[in-house]
Coordinates of C-alpha atoms in Angstrom, one line a residue:
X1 CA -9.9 -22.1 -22.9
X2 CA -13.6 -20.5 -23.5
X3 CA -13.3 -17.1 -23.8
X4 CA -16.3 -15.7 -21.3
X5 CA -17.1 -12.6 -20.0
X6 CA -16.9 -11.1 -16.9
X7 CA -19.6 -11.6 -14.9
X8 CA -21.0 -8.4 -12.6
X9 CA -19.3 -10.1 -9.7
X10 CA -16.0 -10.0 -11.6
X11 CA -16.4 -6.3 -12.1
X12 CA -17.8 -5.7 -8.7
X13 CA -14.3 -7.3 -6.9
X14 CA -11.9 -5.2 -9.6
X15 CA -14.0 -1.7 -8.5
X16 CA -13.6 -2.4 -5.0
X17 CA -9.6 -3.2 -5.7
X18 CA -9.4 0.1 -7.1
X19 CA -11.0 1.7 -4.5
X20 CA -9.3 0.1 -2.1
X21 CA -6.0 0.4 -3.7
X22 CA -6.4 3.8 -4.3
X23 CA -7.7 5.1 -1.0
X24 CA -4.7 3.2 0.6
X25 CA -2.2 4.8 -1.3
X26 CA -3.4 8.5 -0.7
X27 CA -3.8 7.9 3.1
X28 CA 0.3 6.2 2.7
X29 CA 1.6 9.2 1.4
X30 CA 0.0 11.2 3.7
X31 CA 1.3 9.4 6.5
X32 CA 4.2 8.1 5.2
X33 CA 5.8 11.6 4.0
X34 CA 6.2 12.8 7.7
X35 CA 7.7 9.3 9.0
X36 CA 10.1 9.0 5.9
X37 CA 11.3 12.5 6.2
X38 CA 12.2 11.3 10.1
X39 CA 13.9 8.7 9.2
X40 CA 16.1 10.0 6.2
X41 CA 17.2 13.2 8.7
X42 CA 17.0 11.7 12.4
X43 CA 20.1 11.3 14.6
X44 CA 18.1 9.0 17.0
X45 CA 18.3 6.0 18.1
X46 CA 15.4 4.8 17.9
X47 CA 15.8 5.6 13.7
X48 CA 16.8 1.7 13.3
X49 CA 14.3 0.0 15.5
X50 CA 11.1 2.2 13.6
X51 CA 12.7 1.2 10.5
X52 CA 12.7 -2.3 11.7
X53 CA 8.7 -2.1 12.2
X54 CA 8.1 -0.4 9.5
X55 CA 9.8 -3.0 7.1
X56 CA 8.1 -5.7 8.6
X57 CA 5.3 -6.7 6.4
X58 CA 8.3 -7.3 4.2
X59 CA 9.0 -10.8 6.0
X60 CA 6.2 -11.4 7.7
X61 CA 3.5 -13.6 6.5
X62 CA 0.2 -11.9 5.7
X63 CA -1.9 -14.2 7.4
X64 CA 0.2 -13.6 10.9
X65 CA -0.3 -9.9 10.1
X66 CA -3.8 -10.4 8.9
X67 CA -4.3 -12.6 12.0
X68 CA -3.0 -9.8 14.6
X69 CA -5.1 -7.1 12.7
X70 CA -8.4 -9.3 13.6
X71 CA -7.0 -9.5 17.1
X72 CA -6.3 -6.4 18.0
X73 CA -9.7 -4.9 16.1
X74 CA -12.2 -7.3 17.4
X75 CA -14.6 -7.1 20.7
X76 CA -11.8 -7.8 23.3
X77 CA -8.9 -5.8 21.6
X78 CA -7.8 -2.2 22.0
X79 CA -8.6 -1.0 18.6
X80 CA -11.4 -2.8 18.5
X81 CA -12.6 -1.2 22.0
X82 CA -11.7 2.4 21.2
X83 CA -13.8 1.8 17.6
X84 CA -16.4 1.0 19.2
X85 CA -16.0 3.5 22.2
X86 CA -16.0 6.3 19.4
X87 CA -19.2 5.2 18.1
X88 CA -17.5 3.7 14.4
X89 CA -18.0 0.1 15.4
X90 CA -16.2 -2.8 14.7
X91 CA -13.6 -2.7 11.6
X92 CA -13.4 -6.5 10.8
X93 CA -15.3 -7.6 7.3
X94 CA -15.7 -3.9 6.5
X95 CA -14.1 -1.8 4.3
X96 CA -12.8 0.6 6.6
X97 CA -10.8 -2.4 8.0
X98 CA -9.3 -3.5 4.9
X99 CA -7.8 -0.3 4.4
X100 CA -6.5 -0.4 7.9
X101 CA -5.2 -3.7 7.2
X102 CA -3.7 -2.5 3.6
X103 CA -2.4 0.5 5.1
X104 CA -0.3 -2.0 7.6
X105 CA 0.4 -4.4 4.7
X106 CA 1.5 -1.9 2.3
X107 CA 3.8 0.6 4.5
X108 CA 7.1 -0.5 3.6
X109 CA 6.7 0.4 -0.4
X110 CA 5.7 4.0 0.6
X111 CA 8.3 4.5 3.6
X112 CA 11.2 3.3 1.5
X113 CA 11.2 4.4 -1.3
X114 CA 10.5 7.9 0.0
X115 CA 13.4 7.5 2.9
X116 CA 15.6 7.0 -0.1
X117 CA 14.8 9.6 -2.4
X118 CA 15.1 12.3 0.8
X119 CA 18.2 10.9 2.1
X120 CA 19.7 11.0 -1.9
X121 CA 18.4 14.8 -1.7
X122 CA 21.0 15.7 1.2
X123 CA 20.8 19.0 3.3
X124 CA 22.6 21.3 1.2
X125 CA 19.5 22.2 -1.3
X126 CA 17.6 22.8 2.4
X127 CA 20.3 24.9 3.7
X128 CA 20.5 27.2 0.9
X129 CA 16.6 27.9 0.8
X130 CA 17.1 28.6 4.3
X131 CA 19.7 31.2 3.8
X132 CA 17.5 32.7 1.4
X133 CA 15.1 33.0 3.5
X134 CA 12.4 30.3 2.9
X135 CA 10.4 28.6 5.7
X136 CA 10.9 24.7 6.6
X137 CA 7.4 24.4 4.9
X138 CA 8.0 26.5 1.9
X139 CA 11.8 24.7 1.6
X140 CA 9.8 21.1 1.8
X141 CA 7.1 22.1 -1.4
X142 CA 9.5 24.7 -3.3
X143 CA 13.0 22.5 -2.6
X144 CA 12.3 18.8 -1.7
X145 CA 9.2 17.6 -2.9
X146 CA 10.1 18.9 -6.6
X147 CA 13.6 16.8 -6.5
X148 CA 12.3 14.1 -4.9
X149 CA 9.1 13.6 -7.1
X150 CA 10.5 10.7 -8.5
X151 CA 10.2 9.1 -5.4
X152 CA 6.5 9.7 -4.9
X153 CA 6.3 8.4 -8.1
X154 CA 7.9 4.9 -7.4
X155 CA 6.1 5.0 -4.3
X156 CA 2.6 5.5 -5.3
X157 CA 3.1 2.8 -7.5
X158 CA 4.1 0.4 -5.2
X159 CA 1.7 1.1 -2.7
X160 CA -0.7 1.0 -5.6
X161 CA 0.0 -2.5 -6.9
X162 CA 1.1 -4.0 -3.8
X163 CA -2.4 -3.5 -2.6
X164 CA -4.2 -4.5 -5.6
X165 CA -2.4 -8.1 -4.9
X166 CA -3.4 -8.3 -1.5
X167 CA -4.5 -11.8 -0.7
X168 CA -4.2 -13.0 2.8
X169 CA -4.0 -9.6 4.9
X170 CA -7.6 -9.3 3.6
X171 CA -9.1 -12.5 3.3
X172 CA -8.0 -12.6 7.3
X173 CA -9.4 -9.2 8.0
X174 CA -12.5 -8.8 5.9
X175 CA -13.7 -12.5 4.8
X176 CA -15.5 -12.6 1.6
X177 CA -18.5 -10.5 1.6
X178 CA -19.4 -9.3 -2.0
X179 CA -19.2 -5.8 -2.6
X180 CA -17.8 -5.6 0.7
X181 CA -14.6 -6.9 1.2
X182 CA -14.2 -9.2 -1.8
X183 CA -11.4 -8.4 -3.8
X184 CA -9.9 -9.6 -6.7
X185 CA -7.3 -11.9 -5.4
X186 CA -10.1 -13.4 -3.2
X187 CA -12.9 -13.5 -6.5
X188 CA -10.0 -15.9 -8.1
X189 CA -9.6 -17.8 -5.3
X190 CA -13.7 -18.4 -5.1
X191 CA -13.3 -19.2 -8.8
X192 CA -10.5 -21.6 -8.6
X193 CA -12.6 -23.4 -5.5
X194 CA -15.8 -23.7 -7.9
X195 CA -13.6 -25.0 -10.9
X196 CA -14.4 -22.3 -12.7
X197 CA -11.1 -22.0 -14.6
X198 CA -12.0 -19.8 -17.4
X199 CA -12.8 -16.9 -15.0
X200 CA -10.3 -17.3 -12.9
X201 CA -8.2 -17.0 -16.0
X202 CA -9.7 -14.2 -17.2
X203 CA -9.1 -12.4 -13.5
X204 CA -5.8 -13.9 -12.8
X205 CA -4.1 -12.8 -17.0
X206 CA -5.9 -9.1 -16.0
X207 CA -3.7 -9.5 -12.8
X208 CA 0.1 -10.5 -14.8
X209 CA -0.7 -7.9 -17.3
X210 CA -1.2 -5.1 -14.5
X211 CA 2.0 -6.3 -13.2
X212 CA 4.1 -6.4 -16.1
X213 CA 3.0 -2.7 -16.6
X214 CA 3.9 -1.7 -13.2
X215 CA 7.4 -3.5 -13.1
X216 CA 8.0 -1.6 -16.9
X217 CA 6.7 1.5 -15.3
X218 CA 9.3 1.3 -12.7
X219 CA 12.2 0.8 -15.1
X220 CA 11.1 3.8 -17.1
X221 CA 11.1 5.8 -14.3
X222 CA 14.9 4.7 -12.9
X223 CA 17.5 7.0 -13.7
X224 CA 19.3 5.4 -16.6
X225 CA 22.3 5.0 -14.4
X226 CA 20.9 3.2 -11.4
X227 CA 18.8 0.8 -13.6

């Protein structure tokens, strides 16, 4: 196999991975923190049909969710039609709407792991702050979020990588428009379609190697016990 560089194009899709990987996992731990904490404290019943939607793109194809996305974001459907009445336009083969789309793909590796690490924390560290005193903010940044920073850890790695691989979520919702909406994942499919092996092999090793790191990251990170 030639060794060749990458062309700009390569280096293009890998900036706009990053950026899209990394602007989808800030907005999932801003979302997901609230709807995690829910879930790991709630008494209500509708605690196991959320969880159920939330774990979803866990089963679900991407191209059904990718497919539903365009749906509902296009002309005729409701996200599409409140864009659009807010003046922000239409979402589909823009940025904006892979990151919509990555946000929906991705939720379950922020929710989860975070629902874990607050359920493992119990109530008894809470109640104590409380007694001394400390508000249900100040007990959530002084009490929880220190002992359950492993969590945030595992999550924004998750979210991190599991976007980076995205495939069909956003070849569904945002085509393949350079410096737009082409991503890695899709660059080595173009590749792979032109016979261009030795960049797709340059693009597709980058990819294993970012994914062995990730998966060692994670076993690092496990409490020696639970590993």
């Amino acid at each position: 196999m030639p060794l060749l560089p990458l062309s700009p194009q390569d280096w293009a899709a890998i900036w706009l991975t990053l950026k899209l990987a990394g602007t989808t996992t800030v907005l999932l731990l801003m979302l997901c923190t609230p709807l995690a904490w829910w879930l790991a404290h709630t008494p209500s019943r509708w605690r196991g049909p959320v969880g159920a939607v939330v774990a979803l793109p866990l089963v679900l194809p991407p191209t059904v969710i990718g497919f539903y996305l365009l749906v509902s974001m296009g002309p005729s459907g409701a996200i599409g039609r409140l864009t659009e009445a807010l003046g922000l336009g239409r979402l589909p083969f823009t940025f904006p709407g892979l990151v919509v789309g990555s946000l929906v793909y991705s939720l379950p590796f922020a929710v989860q792991p975070l629902q874990r690490a607050f359920e493992a924390l119990g109530r008894r560290p809470l109640e104590v702050a409380a007694t001394l005193g400390a508000s249900p903010l100040n007990r959530f940044f002084t009490v929880a979020l220190p002992l359950t920073l492993p969590g945030f850890v595992t999550a924004t790695i998750l979210s991190f990588a599991h976007t980076v691989g995205e495939f069909g979520v956003v070849l569904m919702l945002g085509g393949n428009i350079p410096g737009v909406t082409r991503v890695v994942s899709v660059q080595i499919y173009d590749h792979v379609e032109a016979m261009q092996y030795a960049q797709a092999h340059w693009l597709a090793g980058g990819m294993v190697a970012f994914s062995f790191v990730v998966l060692l990251l994670l076993h690092w990170l496990q409490p020696k016990g639970t590993r």
